[in-house]
XYZ file of C-alpha atoms in Angstrom:
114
model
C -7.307 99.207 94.697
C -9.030 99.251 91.024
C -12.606 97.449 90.695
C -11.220 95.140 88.398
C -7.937 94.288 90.052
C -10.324 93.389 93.131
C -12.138 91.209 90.960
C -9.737 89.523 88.569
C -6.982 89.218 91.331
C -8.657 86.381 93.108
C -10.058 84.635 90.461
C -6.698 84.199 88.679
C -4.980 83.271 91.831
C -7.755 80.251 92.274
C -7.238 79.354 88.888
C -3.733 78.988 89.840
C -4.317 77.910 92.731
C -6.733 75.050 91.442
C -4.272 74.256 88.464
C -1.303 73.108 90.866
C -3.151 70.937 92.767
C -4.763 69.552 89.608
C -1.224 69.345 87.997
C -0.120 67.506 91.507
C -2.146 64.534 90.483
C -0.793 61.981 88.131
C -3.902 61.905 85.706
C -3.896 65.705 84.828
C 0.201 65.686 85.337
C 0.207 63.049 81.828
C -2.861 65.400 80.341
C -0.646 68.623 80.207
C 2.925 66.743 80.452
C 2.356 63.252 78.674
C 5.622 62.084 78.537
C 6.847 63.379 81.620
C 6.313 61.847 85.465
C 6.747 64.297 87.609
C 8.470 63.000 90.849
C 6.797 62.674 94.497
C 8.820 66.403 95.886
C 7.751 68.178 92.359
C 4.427 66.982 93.189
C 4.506 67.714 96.772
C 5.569 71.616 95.861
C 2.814 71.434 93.120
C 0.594 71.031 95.927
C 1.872 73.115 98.261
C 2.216 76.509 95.669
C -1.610 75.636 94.839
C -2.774 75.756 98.338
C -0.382 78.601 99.167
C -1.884 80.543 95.860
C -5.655 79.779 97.261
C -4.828 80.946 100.323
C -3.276 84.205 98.753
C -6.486 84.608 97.044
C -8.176 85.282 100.196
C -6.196 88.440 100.947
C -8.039 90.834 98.713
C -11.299 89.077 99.361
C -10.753 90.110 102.712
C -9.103 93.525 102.285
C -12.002 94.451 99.925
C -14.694 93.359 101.082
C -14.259 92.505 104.871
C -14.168 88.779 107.007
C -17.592 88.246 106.533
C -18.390 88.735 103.026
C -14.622 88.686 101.950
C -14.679 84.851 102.795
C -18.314 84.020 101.051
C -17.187 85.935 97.435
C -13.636 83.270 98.196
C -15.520 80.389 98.056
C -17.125 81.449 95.099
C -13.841 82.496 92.952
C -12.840 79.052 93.856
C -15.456 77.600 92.220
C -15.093 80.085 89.109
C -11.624 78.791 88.821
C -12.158 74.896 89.386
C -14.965 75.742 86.743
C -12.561 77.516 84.168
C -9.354 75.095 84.598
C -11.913 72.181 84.295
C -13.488 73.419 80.940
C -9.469 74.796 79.825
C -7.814 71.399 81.431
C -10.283 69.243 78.498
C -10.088 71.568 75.430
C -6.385 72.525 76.032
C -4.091 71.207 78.540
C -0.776 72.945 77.532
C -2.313 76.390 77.658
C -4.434 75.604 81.236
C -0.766 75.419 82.622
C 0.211 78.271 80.685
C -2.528 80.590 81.788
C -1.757 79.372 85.306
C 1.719 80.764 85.001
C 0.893 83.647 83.465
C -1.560 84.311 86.256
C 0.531 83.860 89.157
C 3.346 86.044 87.128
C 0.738 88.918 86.572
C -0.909 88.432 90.016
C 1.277 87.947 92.676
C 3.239 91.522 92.067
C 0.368 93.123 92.050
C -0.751 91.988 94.601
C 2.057 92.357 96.785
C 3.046 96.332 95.900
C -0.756 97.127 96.835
């Protein structure tokens, strides 16, 4: 696998990750959607794809870099994401749930043919 797929795959799939389960809860839900309330099964699968997408993230932590270090450099893409979506989540809502979906389109193929 490329350098920078092993480095940019995680991180986008936390971001992703992190912006579903942001986008789960009612306060960011009005930030990005403000006149729509998402109901209780949206938000449920909001939740679930988020921690389904940080789990996937762990995959080429692991694969890369092995259990032990794999896991450490996991815990720190999830903090790069939670970083980015909160900085993206206050200047521009719309486009922190765009760049999530962009992510998880660009991501999860690649991720899965390699």
């Amino acid at each position: 696998m490329n350098a920078w797929l092993i480095v940019l795959l995680p991180l986008l799939l936390c971001y992703a990750g992190m912006t579903g389960l942001s986008l789960a809860m009612p306060r960011h839900q009005r930030q990005v959607w403000p006149a729509v309330a998402l109901a209780p099964p949206y938000r449920n699968g909001l939740r679930a794809l988020g921690t389904g997408l940080l789990a996937l993230a762990l995959l080429p932590c692991i694969r890369a870099w092995g259990p032990s270090v794999g896991v450490v450099l996991w815990l720190g893409y999830l903090s790069a994401g939670a970083g980015g979506l909160v900085l993206l989540l206050s200047w521009r809502p719309r486009s922190a749930a765009l760049l999530a979906g962009v992510a998880v389109a660009v991501t999860v193929p690649v991720l899965l043919t390699s």
